Short mmCIF file of C-alpha atoms and ligand atoms in Angstrom, two decimals:
data_model
loop_
_atom_site.label_atom_id
_atom_site.label_comp_id
_atom_site.label_asym_id
_atom_site.label_seq_id
_atom_site.Cartn_x
_atom_site.Cartn_y
_atom_site.Cartn_z
CA UNK A 284 91.76 80.50 102.67
CA UNK A 285 90.09 83.76 102.37
CA UNK A 286 92.60 86.42 101.57
CA UNK A 287 92.06 89.56 104.50
CA UNK A 288 93.43 92.71 102.64
CA UNK A 289 95.95 94.77 104.74
CA UNK A 290 94.71 98.52 105.73
CA UNK A 291 98.35 100.48 105.97
CA UNK A 292 100.99 99.23 103.90
CA UNK A 293 104.05 100.78 105.87
CA UNK A 294 104.23 101.50 109.35
CA UNK A 295 106.00 102.17 112.42
CA UNK A 296 106.40 103.87 115.87
CA UNK A 297 109.05 105.91 117.37
CA UNK A 298 109.26 107.05 120.97
CA UNK A 299 109.26 110.65 121.62
CA UNK A 300 112.40 111.10 123.30
CA UNK A 301 114.25 114.68 123.33
CA UNK A 302 117.52 115.55 122.12
CA UNK A 303 117.54 113.60 119.24
CA UNK A 304 121.82 113.12 117.83
CA UNK A 305 123.05 112.66 114.82
CA UNK A 306 123.90 108.40 115.95
CA UNK A 307 120.18 108.82 115.87
CA UNK A 308 119.12 110.03 112.48
CA UNK A 309 121.78 107.46 110.53
CA UNK A 310 120.68 104.48 112.63
CA UNK A 311 116.94 105.03 112.82
CA UNK A 312 115.33 108.25 111.34
CA UNK A 313 117.27 108.20 107.94
CA UNK A 314 114.93 105.02 107.25
CA UNK A 315 111.77 105.79 107.33
CA UNK A 316 112.48 109.40 105.47
CA UNK A 317 114.03 107.35 103.05
CA UNK A 318 111.50 105.21 102.62
CA UNK A 319 108.67 107.48 101.96
CA UNK A 320 111.23 109.90 99.73
CA UNK A 321 111.24 106.18 97.49
CA UNK A 322 107.77 105.96 97.68
CA UNK A 323 108.49 102.02 96.86
CA UNK A 324 106.71 100.64 100.18
CA UNK A 325 103.41 102.48 99.82
CA UNK A 326 102.05 105.08 101.91
CA UNK A 327 103.75 105.64 105.80
CA UNK A 328 101.91 105.92 109.26
CA UNK A 329 104.40 107.14 112.21
CA UNK A 330 102.81 107.11 115.55
CA UNK A 331 104.65 108.29 118.57
CA UNK A 332 104.67 105.98 121.34
CA UNK A 333 103.77 107.68 124.60
CA UNK A 334 102.69 104.88 125.78
CA UNK A 335 105.42 101.81 125.34
CA UNK A 336 107.20 105.21 126.67
CA UNK A 337 105.73 104.95 130.38
CA UNK A 338 108.11 102.17 130.93
CA UNK A 339 111.07 104.21 131.26
CA UNK A 340 109.79 107.93 131.43
CA UNK A 341 107.33 110.38 133.56
CA UNK A 342 103.91 110.13 132.13
CA UNK A 343 104.78 114.57 132.26
CA UNK A 344 108.15 113.75 129.74
CA UNK A 345 106.44 111.62 127.40
CA UNK A 346 103.17 113.70 126.84
CA UNK A 347 105.87 116.71 127.39
CA UNK A 348 108.08 115.85 124.19
CA UNK A 349 105.58 114.42 121.03
CA UNK A 350 105.28 117.62 119.70
CA UNK A 351 108.89 117.82 119.32
CA UNK A 352 110.07 114.72 118.20
CA UNK A 353 107.16 115.13 115.32
CA UNK A 354 108.81 118.12 114.62
CA UNK A 355 112.55 116.66 114.79
CA UNK A 356 110.77 113.84 112.12
CA UNK A 357 109.30 116.65 109.78
CA UNK A 358 112.57 118.87 110.17
CA UNK A 359 114.84 115.75 109.18
CA UNK A 360 112.75 115.06 105.92
CA UNK A 361 109.13 113.04 106.59
CA UNK A 362 107.04 114.91 104.73
CA UNK A 363 103.71 115.24 106.99
CA UNK A 364 101.36 115.48 103.32
CA UNK A 365 102.75 111.58 102.41
CA UNK A 366 101.54 110.05 105.44
CA UNK A 367 99.13 109.76 108.43
CA UNK A 368 101.02 110.80 112.23
CA UNK A 369 99.21 109.88 115.04
CA UNK A 370 100.11 109.89 118.72
CA UNK A 371 99.15 105.74 120.38
CA UNK A 372 97.41 107.13 123.39
CA UNK A 373 94.94 108.31 120.89
CA UNK A 374 93.76 104.46 120.67
CA UNK A 375 93.92 104.06 124.28
CA UNK A 376 90.09 102.36 124.34
CA UNK A 377 91.42 100.17 120.94
CA UNK A 378 94.67 99.22 122.74
CA UNK A 379 93.53 98.73 125.87
CA UNK A 380 90.88 95.89 124.32
CA UNK A 381 92.95 94.25 121.91
CA UNK A 382 95.99 94.04 124.46
CA UNK A 383 93.17 91.97 126.70
CA UNK A 384 92.18 89.76 123.86
CA UNK A 385 96.18 89.23 122.57
CA UNK A 386 96.96 88.79 126.28
CA UNK A 387 95.08 85.58 126.67
CA UNK A 388 97.37 84.07 123.45
CA UNK A 389 100.59 84.81 125.33
CA UNK A 390 102.03 82.07 128.23
CA UNK A 391 103.95 84.47 130.47
CA UNK A 392 107.06 82.19 129.83
CA UNK A 393 107.13 83.19 126.65
CA UNK A 394 106.75 87.00 127.39
CA UNK A 395 110.14 85.68 129.80
CA UNK A 396 111.49 84.80 127.12
CA UNK A 397 111.63 87.68 124.57
CA UNK A 398 114.77 88.61 124.40
CA UNK A 399 114.95 92.73 124.85
CA UNK A 400 113.42 92.02 128.26
CA UNK A 401 115.56 89.11 129.25
CA UNK A 402 118.27 91.51 128.62
CA UNK A 403 116.88 94.44 130.63
CA UNK A 404 115.97 91.66 133.55
CA UNK A 405 120.05 90.84 132.98
CA UNK A 406 121.51 94.21 133.01
CA UNK A 407 119.40 96.71 134.96
CA UNK A 408 116.75 94.63 136.94
CA UNK A 409 115.03 91.66 137.27
CA UNK A 410 111.74 90.39 138.01
CA UNK A 411 110.83 91.76 141.66
CA UNK A 412 111.35 95.58 139.94
CA UNK A 413 110.54 94.94 136.44
CA UNK A 414 106.61 95.92 135.92
CA UNK A 415 104.06 93.96 134.35
CA UNK A 416 103.51 96.75 131.43
CA UNK A 417 107.55 96.55 130.44
CA UNK A 418 106.45 92.51 129.56
CA UNK A 419 103.82 93.44 128.15
CA UNK A 420 105.76 95.71 126.10
CA UNK A 421 105.74 93.48 122.61
CA UNK A 422 101.51 92.21 123.18
CA UNK A 423 101.15 96.67 123.07
CA UNK A 424 103.15 96.47 120.15
CA UNK A 425 101.60 93.86 118.59
CA UNK A 426 98.25 95.90 119.25
CA UNK A 427 100.04 98.90 117.64
CA UNK A 428 100.66 97.18 114.53
CA UNK A 429 97.33 94.79 114.13
CA UNK A 430 94.86 97.15 114.82
CA UNK A 431 95.95 98.90 111.02
CA UNK A 432 96.22 96.05 109.55
CA UNK A 433 99.71 96.78 108.93
CA UNK A 434 101.09 95.16 105.79
CA UNK A 435 105.13 95.91 106.71
CA UNK A 436 106.93 96.78 109.51
CA UNK A 437 110.03 98.57 109.22
CA UNK A 438 112.35 98.17 112.30
CA UNK A 439 115.77 98.10 113.36
CA UNK A 440 117.26 94.27 114.35
CA UNK A 441 116.53 95.16 118.23
CA UNK A 442 112.63 95.26 116.91
CA UNK A 443 112.62 92.41 114.74
CA UNK A 444 111.72 89.68 117.83
CA UNK A 445 108.66 91.98 118.76
CA UNK A 446 107.31 91.96 115.02
CA UNK A 447 107.28 88.54 115.02
CA UNK A 448 105.43 88.11 118.07
CA UNK A 449 102.90 90.10 116.40
CA UNK A 450 102.62 87.69 113.99
CA UNK A 451 102.14 85.02 115.70
CA UNK A 452 99.58 86.76 117.65
CA UNK A 453 97.85 86.86 114.25
CA UNK A 454 98.37 83.88 113.16
CA UNK A 455 97.35 82.34 116.52
CA UNK A 456 93.80 84.63 116.61
CA UNK A 457 92.83 83.58 112.97
CA UNK A 458 92.99 80.22 113.34
CA UNK A 459 91.29 80.27 117.23
CA UNK A 460 88.30 82.65 115.50
CA UNK A 461 89.12 82.54 112.10
CA UNK A 462 90.51 84.30 109.50
CA UNK A 463 90.00 88.10 110.68
CA UNK A 464 93.46 89.97 110.88
CA UNK A 465 95.63 89.76 108.38
CA UNK A 466 99.93 88.84 109.05
CA UNK A 467 102.15 91.65 108.99
CA UNK A 468 105.69 91.71 107.97
CA UNK A 469 108.98 92.48 109.01
CA UNK A 470 110.49 95.20 106.59
CA UNK A 471 113.83 94.10 108.25
CA UNK A 472 116.34 96.74 108.20
CA UNK A 473 119.19 94.69 109.74
CA UNK A 474 121.91 95.99 112.11
CA UNK A 475 122.04 99.60 111.63
CA UNK A 476 125.25 101.55 111.64
CA UNK A 477 126.91 101.50 115.34
CA UNK A 478 128.35 105.49 115.34
CA UNK A 479 130.36 105.81 118.33
CA UNK A 480 131.19 108.32 120.99
CA UNK A 481 133.33 111.04 119.78
CA UNK A 482 135.38 111.09 123.04
CA UNK A 483 135.40 107.05 122.93
CA UNK A 484 134.51 105.05 124.80
CA UNK A 485 130.56 103.55 123.85
CA UNK A 486 128.39 104.37 121.24
CA UNK A 487 126.77 107.75 120.42
CA UNK A 488 124.13 108.63 122.94
CA UNK A 489 122.69 111.87 124.68
CA UNK A 490 123.59 110.27 127.65
CA UNK A 491 126.94 110.83 127.24
CA UNK A 492 126.81 114.36 126.14
CA UNK A 493 130.57 114.81 125.38
CA UNK A 494 130.93 112.42 122.97
CA UNK A 495 127.84 113.40 121.02
CA UNK A 496 126.29 115.77 118.30
CA UNK A 497 122.69 116.68 119.80
CA UNK A 498 120.59 118.43 117.06
CA UNK A 499 119.12 120.71 119.03
CA UNK A 500 122.60 122.30 120.63
CA UNK A 501 124.10 125.34 119.61
CA UNK A 502 125.75 124.79 116.44
CA UNK A 503 129.33 126.01 118.02
CA UNK A 504 128.95 123.28 120.41
CA UNK A 505 128.90 120.27 117.93
CA UNK A 506 131.63 122.26 115.87
CA UNK A 507 134.05 121.96 119.07
CA UNK A 508 132.91 118.49 119.88
CA UNK A 509 133.97 117.18 116.02
CA UNK A 510 137.23 119.24 116.45
CA UNK A 511 137.74 117.07 119.02
CA UNK A 512 137.18 114.18 118.35
CA UNK A 513 139.46 111.00 118.80
CA UNK A 514 140.51 110.12 114.91
CA UNK A 515 143.39 107.50 114.32
CA UNK A 516 147.55 107.71 113.65
CA UNK A 517 148.55 108.90 110.19
CA UNK A 518 148.48 105.28 108.08
CA UNK A 519 145.71 104.13 110.57
CA UNK A 520 141.70 102.90 110.72
CA UNK A 521 139.91 102.84 113.79
CA UNK A 522 136.62 102.68 114.82
CA UNK A 523 136.56 105.95 116.27
CA UNK A 524 137.78 107.46 112.55
CA UNK A 525 134.99 104.84 110.91
CA UNK A 526 131.88 106.94 112.99
CA UNK A 527 133.37 110.40 111.99
CA UNK A 528 133.39 109.52 108.50
CA UNK A 529 130.16 107.88 108.54
CA UNK A 530 129.01 111.37 110.20
CA UNK A 531 130.88 113.55 107.65
CA UNK A 532 129.72 111.39 104.77
CA UNK A 533 126.15 111.68 106.16
CA UNK A 534 125.72 115.09 105.81
CA UNK A 535 127.80 116.14 103.32
CA UNK A 536 127.07 116.42 99.35
CA UNK A 537 128.68 114.65 96.80
CA UNK A 538 131.52 117.36 95.88
CA UNK A 539 132.07 117.08 99.93
CA UNK A 540 132.12 113.41 100.09
CA UNK A 541 134.61 113.04 97.11
CA UNK A 542 136.87 115.84 99.14
CA UNK A 543 136.87 113.62 101.86
CA UNK A 544 137.53 110.60 99.87
CA UNK A 545 140.70 112.35 98.42
CA UNK A 546 141.98 112.99 102.04
CA UNK A 547 141.23 109.89 103.36
CA UNK A 548 143.70 108.37 100.55
CA UNK A 549 146.18 110.81 101.63
CA UNK A 550 145.81 109.51 105.34
CA UNK A 551 146.10 106.11 104.63
CA UNK A 552 149.16 107.00 102.63
CA UNK A 553 150.89 108.37 106.11
CA UNK A 554 150.26 111.67 105.84
CA UNK A 555 148.62 114.10 108.75
CA UNK A 556 145.46 115.53 107.68
CA UNK A 557 142.85 114.54 110.51
CA UNK A 558 143.01 118.65 110.76
CA UNK A 559 141.60 118.85 107.19
CA UNK A 560 139.92 116.50 107.64
CA UNK A 561 137.47 118.24 110.44
CA UNK A 562 137.42 121.29 109.07
CA UNK A 563 135.97 119.26 105.49
CA UNK A 564 133.20 117.62 108.09
CA UNK A 565 132.69 120.52 109.93
CA UNK A 566 131.76 123.14 106.89
CA UNK A 567 129.23 120.29 106.03
CA UNK A 568 127.88 119.93 109.52
CA UNK A 569 127.32 123.92 110.12
CA UNK A 570 125.05 123.64 107.06
CA UNK A 571 123.65 120.38 107.95
CA UNK A 572 122.65 121.77 112.03
CA UNK A 573 121.54 125.16 110.77
CA UNK A 574 119.33 124.06 107.68
CA UNK A 575 117.82 121.59 110.08
CA UNK A 576 117.15 123.68 113.33
CA UNK A 577 115.75 126.92 111.06
CA UNK A 578 113.72 124.48 109.32
CA UNK A 579 112.52 123.56 112.80
CA UNK A 580 112.11 126.92 114.62
CA UNK A 581 109.62 127.96 111.31
CA UNK A 582 107.03 124.26 112.34
CA UNK A 583 104.03 125.46 114.70
CA UNK A 584 102.70 123.41 117.42
CA UNK A 585 99.75 124.14 115.90
CA UNK A 586 101.07 122.40 112.68
CA UNK A 587 101.62 119.75 114.67
CA UNK A 588 98.72 119.55 116.56
CA UNK A 589 96.79 119.27 113.15
CA UNK A 590 98.95 117.03 111.44
CA UNK A 591 97.98 114.58 115.04
CA UNK A 592 94.74 115.11 114.18
CA UNK A 593 94.33 114.15 110.81
CA UNK A 594 96.30 111.23 111.63
CA UNK A 595 94.85 110.34 114.79
CA UNK A 596 91.78 110.12 112.99
CA UNK A 597 92.64 107.96 110.23
CA UNK A 598 93.90 105.70 112.61
CA UNK A 599 91.30 105.63 114.89
CA UNK A 600 88.99 104.84 111.66
CA UNK A 601 91.10 101.98 111.07
CA UNK A 602 91.02 100.48 114.58
CA UNK A 603 87.33 101.03 115.60
CA UNK A 604 87.08 98.90 112.34
CA UNK A 605 89.29 95.87 113.33
CA UNK A 606 88.31 95.82 116.48
CA UNK A 607 84.69 95.62 115.50
CA UNK A 608 85.73 92.56 113.65
CA UNK A 609 88.01 91.02 115.98
CA UNK A 610 84.39 91.17 118.76
CA UNK A 611 82.41 89.75 116.21
CA UNK A 612 85.09 87.10 115.70
CA UNK A 613 85.38 86.60 119.41
CA UNK A 614 81.24 86.39 119.71
CA UNK A 615 81.11 88.75 122.27
CA UNK A 616 78.07 90.39 122.12
CA UNK A 617 77.31 92.72 124.79
CA UNK A 618 80.21 95.81 124.15
P1 LIG B 964 117.52 105.01 121.69
O1 LIG B 964 117.46 106.54 121.71
O2 LIG B 964 118.74 104.39 122.21
O3 LIG B 964 116.08 104.34 121.96
O4 LIG B 964 117.60 105.14 120.27
C1 LIG B 964 116.71 105.39 119.21
C2 LIG B 964 117.34 104.83 117.45
O5 LIG B 964 118.46 105.31 117.53
C3 LIG B 964 117.42 103.52 117.78
O6 LIG B 964 116.54 102.80 116.10
C4 LIG B 964 118.77 102.89 117.44
O7 LIG B 964 119.28 101.84 116.88
C5 LIG B 964 118.94 104.14 116.82
N1 LIG B 964 120.95 104.85 117.99
C6 LIG B 964 120.36 105.09 118.54
N2 LIG B 964 122.09 105.32 119.15
C7 LIG B 964 122.88 104.71 118.43
C8 LIG B 964 124.28 105.25 117.42
N3 LIG B 964 124.93 104.91 118.80
N4 LIG B 964 124.36 104.69 116.35
C9 LIG B 964 123.39 104.38 115.31
N5 LIG B 964 122.30 104.35 115.57
C10 LIG B 964 121.57 104.56 117.21
N1 LIG B 965 109.21 99.45 120.25
C1 LIG B 965 109.66 99.88 119.58
C2 LIG B 965 110.82 100.73 119.91
O1 LIG B 965 111.04 100.97 120.89
C3 LIG B 965 109.03 101.39 118.74
C4 LIG B 965 107.02 100.94 118.83
C5 LIG B 965 106.17 101.07 119.39
C6 LIG B 965 107.04 100.33 117.20
N2 LIG B 965 104.67 100.36 118.91
C7 LIG B 965 105.43 99.97 117.42
C8 LIG B 965 107.78 99.87 115.96
C9 LIG B 965 104.66 99.12 116.43
C10 LIG B 965 107.03 99.73 114.78
C11 LIG B 965 105.68 99.00 115.31
O2 LIG B 965 111.86 101.50 118.64
#
């Protein structure tokens, strides 16, 4: 079998949501930043999935949040010089075109079996109000991945099934039309750490602001939420305390982590030290949030526009080449 070269080593998409929480950082953003820093997996390409977000936001909001999310990632450590960043809709023609070709290779019942869609249909909607775009979510994701001839796609557990569909579609296409698209690989990141809401209940989420540390909030608000956070009785361990510790250790330096560990030994020995623990965590958190906010405030819209323009050119070039090869393989003569 003729080998087909990959074009991009590490490829992933982020959704343009506004108001990231510390849980989003620990569970998701941190991974791509670490992958880039470790340089083991090659140069990443990261894009803002604004077309995918059309399924759950208004187009106006989606567009408003694009620059903001790119600034968040850069302020959280993504180095724009060491990766290519673009916006999905910059490739609208190529994505729309590949969506048509790939849709031909999937049946309606296969789409309805995709676990994420199945769950959504069970929870918030049914087939009478779920849009076709929602059902096409994994096809569009495959178009994103395959247009760039991506080698590794780092995703959390919930997205693995979607990348499997992209693999499947690449194989099906190659089988019918000849070796054209290299098969991508899931870079499985396992289940992300689940951070609980500080006020109890479910997971930390910006839709439940009383229990969430939102990075852009006034810092004093976040510190007071830590002060009020649920913990555990002396000598006991709870999920709430575990989440608080994960947050505390994430924002702390080595010295502070050691201090947290010492306090926890006292706690497990039955001492009342939760106030002390929160004090240490708040010192680290205050520094972390301040550094983030200062860094973010210094990033100009024009800088991001420039980054997106350059990244978009790389992604467009790749996508155009791939689509030409795909048309040729399919024998489409009149485009
Ligand atoms: P969402 O904003 O819920 O779409 O989540 C965006 C990313 O952040 C996903 O990769 C989630 O897995 C991650 N994430 C969201 N909430 C949490 C949480 N409470 N704990 C850990 N990771 C989270
Ligand atoms: N669906 C992904 C999410 O919800 C975002 C995404 C869109 C993506 N296209 C992608 C991720 C391609 C990886 C590769 O988080």
